Coordinates of C-alpha atoms in Angstrom, one line a residue:
X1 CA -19.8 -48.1 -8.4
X2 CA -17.1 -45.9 -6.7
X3 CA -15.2 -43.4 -9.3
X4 CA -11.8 -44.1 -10.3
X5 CA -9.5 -41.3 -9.3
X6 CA -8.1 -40.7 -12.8
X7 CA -11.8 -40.1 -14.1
X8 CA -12.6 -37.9 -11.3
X9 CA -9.4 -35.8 -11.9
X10 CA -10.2 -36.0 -16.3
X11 CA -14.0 -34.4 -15.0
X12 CA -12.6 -31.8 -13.3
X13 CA -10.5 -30.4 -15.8
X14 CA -13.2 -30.2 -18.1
X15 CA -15.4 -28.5 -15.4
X16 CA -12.3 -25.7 -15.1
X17 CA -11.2 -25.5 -18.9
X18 CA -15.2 -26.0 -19.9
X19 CA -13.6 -27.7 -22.9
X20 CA -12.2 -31.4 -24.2
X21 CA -9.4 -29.6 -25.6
X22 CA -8.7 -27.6 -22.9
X23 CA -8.8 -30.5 -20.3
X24 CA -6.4 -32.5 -22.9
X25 CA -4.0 -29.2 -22.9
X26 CA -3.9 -29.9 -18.7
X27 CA -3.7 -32.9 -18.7
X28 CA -1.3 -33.7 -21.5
X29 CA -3.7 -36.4 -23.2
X30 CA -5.8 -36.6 -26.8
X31 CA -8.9 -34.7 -26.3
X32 CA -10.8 -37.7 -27.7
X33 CA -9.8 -39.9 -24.8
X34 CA -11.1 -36.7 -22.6
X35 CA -14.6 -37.3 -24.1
X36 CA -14.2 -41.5 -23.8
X37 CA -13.2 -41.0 -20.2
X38 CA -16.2 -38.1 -19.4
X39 CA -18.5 -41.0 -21.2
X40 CA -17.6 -43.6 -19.0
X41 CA -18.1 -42.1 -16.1
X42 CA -21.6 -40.8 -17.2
X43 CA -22.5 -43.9 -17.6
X44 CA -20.9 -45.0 -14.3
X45 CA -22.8 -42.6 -12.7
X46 CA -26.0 -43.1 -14.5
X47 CA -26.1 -39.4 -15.0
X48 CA -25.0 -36.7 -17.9
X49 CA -21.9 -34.8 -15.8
X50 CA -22.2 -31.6 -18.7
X51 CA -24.4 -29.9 -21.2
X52 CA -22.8 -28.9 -24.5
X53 CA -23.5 -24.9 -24.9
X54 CA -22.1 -22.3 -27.8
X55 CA -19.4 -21.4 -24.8
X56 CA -18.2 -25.0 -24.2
X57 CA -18.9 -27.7 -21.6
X58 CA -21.0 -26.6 -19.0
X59 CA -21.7 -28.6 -15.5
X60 CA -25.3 -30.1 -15.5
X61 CA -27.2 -30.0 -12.4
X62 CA -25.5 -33.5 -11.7
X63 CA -21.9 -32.3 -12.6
X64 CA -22.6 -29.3 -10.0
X65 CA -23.6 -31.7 -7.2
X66 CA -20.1 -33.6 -8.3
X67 CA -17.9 -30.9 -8.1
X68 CA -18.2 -30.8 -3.6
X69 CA -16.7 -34.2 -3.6
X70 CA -14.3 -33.8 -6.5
X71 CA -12.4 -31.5 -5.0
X72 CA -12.1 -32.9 -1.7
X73 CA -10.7 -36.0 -3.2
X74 CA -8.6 -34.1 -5.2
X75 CA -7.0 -32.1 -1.4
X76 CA -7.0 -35.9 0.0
X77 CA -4.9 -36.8 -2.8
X78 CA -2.3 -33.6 -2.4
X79 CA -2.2 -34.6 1.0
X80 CA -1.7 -38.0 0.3
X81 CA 1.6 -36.7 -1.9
X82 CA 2.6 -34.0 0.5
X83 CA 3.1 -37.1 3.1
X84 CA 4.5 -39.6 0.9
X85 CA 7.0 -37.0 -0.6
X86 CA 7.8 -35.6 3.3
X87 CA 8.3 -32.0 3.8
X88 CA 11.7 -31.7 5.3
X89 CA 13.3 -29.9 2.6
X90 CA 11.8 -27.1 0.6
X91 CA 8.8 -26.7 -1.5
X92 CA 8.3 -28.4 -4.2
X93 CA 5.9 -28.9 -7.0
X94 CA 3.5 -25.9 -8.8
X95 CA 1.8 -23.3 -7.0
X96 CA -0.5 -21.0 -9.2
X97 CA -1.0 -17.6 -8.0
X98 CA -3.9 -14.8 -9.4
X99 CA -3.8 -11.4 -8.8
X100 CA -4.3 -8.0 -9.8
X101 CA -2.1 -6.7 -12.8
X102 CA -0.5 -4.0 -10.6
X103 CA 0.6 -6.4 -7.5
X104 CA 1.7 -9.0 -10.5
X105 CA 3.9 -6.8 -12.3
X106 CA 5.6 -4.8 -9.5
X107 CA 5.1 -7.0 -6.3
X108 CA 5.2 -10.7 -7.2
X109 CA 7.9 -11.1 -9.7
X110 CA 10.9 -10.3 -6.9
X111 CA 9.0 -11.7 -4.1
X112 CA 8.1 -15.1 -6.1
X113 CA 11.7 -15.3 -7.4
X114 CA 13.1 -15.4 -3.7
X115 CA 10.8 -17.7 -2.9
X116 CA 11.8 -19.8 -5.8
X117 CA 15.8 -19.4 -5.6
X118 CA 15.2 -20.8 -1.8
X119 CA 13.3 -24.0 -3.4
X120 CA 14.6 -25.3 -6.5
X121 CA 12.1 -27.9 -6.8
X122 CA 9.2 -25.2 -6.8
X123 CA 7.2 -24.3 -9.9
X124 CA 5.6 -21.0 -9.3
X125 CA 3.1 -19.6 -11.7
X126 CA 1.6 -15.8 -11.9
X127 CA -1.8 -15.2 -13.5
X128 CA -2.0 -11.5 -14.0
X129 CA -5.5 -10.2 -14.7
X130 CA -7.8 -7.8 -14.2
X131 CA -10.7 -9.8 -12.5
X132 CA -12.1 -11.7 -10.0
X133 CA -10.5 -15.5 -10.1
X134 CA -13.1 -18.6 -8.9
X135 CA -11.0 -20.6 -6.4
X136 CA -14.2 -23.2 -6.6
X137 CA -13.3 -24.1 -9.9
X138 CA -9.4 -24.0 -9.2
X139 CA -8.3 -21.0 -11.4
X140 CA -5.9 -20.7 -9.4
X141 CA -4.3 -22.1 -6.0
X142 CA -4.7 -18.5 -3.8
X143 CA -5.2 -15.4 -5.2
X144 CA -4.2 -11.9 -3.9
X145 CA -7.3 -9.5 -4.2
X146 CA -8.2 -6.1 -3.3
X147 CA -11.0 -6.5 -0.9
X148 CA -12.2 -9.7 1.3
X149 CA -14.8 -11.9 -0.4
X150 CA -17.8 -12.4 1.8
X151 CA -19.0 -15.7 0.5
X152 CA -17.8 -19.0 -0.3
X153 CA -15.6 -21.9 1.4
X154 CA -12.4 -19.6 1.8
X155 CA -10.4 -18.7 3.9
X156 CA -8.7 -15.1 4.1
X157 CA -6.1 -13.2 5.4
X158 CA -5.1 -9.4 5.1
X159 CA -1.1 -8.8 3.8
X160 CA -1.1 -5.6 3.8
X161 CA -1.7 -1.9 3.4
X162 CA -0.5 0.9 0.5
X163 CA -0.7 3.5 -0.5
X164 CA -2.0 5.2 -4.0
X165 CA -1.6 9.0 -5.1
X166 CA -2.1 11.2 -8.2
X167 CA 1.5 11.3 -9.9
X168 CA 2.4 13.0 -13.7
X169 CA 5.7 13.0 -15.4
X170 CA 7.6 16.1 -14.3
X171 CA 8.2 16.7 -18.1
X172 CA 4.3 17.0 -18.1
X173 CA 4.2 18.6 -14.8
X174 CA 6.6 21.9 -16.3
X175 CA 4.6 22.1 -19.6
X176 CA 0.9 22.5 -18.6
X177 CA -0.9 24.7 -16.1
X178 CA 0.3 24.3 -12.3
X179 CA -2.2 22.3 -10.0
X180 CA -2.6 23.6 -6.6
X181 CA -5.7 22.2 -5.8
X182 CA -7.8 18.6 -7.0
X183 CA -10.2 21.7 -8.9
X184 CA -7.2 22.1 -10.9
X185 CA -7.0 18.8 -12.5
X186 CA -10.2 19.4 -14.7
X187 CA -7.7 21.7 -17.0
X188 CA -5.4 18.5 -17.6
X189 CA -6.0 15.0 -19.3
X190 CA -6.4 12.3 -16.7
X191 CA -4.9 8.9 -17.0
X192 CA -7.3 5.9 -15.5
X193 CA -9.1 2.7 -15.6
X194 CA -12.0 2.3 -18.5
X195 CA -14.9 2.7 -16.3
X196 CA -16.9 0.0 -17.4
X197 CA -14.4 -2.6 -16.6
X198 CA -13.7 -2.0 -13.1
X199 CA -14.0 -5.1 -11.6
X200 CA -14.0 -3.8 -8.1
X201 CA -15.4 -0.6 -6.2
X202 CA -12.0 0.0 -4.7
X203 CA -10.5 0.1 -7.7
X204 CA -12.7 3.3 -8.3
X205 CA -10.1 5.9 -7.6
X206 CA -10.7 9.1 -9.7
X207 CA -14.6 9.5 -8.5
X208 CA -13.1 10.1 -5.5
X209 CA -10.9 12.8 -6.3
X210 CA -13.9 13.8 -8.1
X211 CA -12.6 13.5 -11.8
X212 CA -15.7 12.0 -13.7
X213 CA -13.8 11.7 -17.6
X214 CA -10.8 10.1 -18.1
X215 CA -8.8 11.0 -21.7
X216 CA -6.9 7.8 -21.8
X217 CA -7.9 4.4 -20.0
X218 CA -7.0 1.3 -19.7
X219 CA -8.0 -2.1 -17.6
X220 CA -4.2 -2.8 -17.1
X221 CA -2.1 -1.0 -13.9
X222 CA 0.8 -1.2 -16.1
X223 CA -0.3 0.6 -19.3
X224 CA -1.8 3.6 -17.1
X225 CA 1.8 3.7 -15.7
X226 CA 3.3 4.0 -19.0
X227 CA 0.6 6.7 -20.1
X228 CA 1.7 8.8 -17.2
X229 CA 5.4 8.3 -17.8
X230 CA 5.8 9.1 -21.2
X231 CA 3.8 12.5 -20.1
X232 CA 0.0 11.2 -21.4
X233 CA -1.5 13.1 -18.5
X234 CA -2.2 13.0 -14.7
X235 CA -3.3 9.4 -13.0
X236 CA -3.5 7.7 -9.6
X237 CA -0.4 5.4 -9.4
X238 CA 0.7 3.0 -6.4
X239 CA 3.5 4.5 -4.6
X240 CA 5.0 0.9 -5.0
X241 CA 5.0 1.5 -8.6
X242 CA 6.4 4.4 -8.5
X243 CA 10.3 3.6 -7.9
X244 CA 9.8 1.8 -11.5
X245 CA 9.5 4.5 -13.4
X246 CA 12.0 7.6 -13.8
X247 CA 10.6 11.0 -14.2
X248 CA 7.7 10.9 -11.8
X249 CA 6.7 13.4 -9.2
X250 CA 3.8 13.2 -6.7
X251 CA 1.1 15.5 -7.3
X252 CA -1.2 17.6 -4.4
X253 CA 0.1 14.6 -2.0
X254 CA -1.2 16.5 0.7
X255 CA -4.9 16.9 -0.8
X256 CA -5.3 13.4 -2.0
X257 CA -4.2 9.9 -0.6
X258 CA -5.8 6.7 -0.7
X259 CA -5.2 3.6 1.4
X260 CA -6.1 -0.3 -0.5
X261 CA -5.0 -3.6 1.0
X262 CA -4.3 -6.8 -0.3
X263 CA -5.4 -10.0 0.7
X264 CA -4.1 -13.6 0.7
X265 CA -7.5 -15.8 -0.4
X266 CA -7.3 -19.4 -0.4
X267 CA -9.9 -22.0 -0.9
X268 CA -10.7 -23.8 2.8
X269 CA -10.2 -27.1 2.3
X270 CA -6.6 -26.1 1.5
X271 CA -5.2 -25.5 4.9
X272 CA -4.6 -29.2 5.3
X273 CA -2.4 -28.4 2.4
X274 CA 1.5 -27.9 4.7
X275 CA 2.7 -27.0 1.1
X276 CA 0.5 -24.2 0.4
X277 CA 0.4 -23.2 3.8
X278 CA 4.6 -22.6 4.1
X279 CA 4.1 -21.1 0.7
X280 CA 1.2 -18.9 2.1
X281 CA 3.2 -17.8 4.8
X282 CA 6.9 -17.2 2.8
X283 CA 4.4 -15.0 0.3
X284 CA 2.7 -13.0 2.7
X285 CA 6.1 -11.9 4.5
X286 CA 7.9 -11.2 1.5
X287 CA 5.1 -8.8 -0.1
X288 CA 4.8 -6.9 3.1
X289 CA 8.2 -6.3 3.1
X290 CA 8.7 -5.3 -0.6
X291 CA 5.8 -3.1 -0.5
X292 CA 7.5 -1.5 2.4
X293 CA 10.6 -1.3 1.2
X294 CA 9.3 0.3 -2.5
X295 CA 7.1 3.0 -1.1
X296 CA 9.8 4.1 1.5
X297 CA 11.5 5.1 -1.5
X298 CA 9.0 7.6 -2.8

């Protein structure tokens, strides 16, 4: 017996949310009828789809082999909608983007809001966090990261370059010791990232200015900001980030630059997707020219 659409749709937001409740939150329905539906279609399938663990629902070796064919029916039927609907006018419906706390909270917000003002009809979501997002299990529709992933059904595309450097509040700057060279910065407290929760090596600025303790640390871009602004100490800030925040001066900027780049990942079977794909493209423009635009001004 063939799956109904609506069963297949219940199963996979139990398989993202790895919970009835958290399915029934998504999909605006009783978590009870969640677990009716996720029965029936066991029993359709002659197979149990999930194991219950202490974390939630987890995919049984069954559930896994669904998943492939779940999620192309779920592109056929966007692409289904995207030509029923036509694609004339602007974008419309919700687009869900990941990325990195530092591109979410000084990047994305004016870029996304352009996009939005030209398309009424869009619904644009930003999920700022400090990980790795799984595209598989639809966390999210594309995801900016920090360096290309090398495995999976995705596709990727670089958006651009910037620029990072070691920055302290010039209040700071007047009060402590002068720095004239990156030996110099072992006298002062140094703003960073808590070193066991770097998600990614390029992340792993300081080492490479060769700091190895870091006074005050956080996971979030936006907190080491603030530390560094309200005189906390020396970090390594994004130039982009940098226009944000009054007070700030550039230190040994001719000793110690870094160059990162973003990139646009999306999950393959999504080209087919014209929505996503103008979207995509509208994204990709607009954060090259705001990080442009930002770090001219440093």
């Amino acid at each position: 017996m063939t799956p109904h659409w609506d069963d297949i749709r219940i199963f996979l937001a139990v398989a993202r949310s790895e919970s009835l409740s958290g399915a029934g939150r998504i999909l605006r329905i009783d978590p009870a009828t969640v677990g009716r539906r996720i029965a029936r279609l066991e029993e359709e399938l002659g197979a149990p789809l999930f194991a219950k663990s202490p974390t939630g629902y987890v995919l049984s070796e069954a559930g896994q082999r669904l998943m492939g064919p779940a999620l192309r029916a779920e592109t056929a039927m966007q692409e289904a909608a995207e030509e029923l609907a036509g694609q004339a006018g602007g974008i419309a419906g919700q687009i869900r983007i990941g990325a990195p706390d530092g591109c979410a909270n000084f990047l994305l917000p004016q870029v996304c809001a352009a996009i939005g003002a030209q398309n009424p009809d869009l619904e644009i979501q930003i999920v700022a966090l400090p990980r790795v997002f799984n595209l598989t299990r639809r966390e999210a529709d594309m995801v900016i990261a920090v360096s290309p992933p090398t495995a999976g059904r995705l596709t990727v595309q670089k958006i651009t370059d910037y620029r990072l450097h070691l920055a302290g509040a010039v209040r700071y700057l007047r009060a402590h010791a002068p720095i004239e060279s990156l030996a110099d910065l072992r006298g002062h407290r140094m703003v960073g990232y808590i070193p066991d929760m770097i998600f990614d090596k390029e992340l792993d600025y300081l080492s490479e200015a060769g700091i190895e303790r870091v006074s005050l640390a956080s996971n979030s871009v936006s907190v080491q900001l603030n530390w560094v602004r309200q005189g906390g100490g020396i970090g390594v800030l994004h130039d982009f980030s940098l226009p944000w925040a009054r007070g700030l001066q550039k230190v040994l900027p001719e000793h110690f630059s870094l160059t990162r780049s973003f990139y646009l990942v999306r999950h393959a079977d999504d080209r087919r997707l014209e929505r996503q794909n103008r979207f995509a493209t509208a994204l990709v423009e607009g954060l090259r020219q705001e990080v442009q635009s930002l770090e001219a001004r440093t």
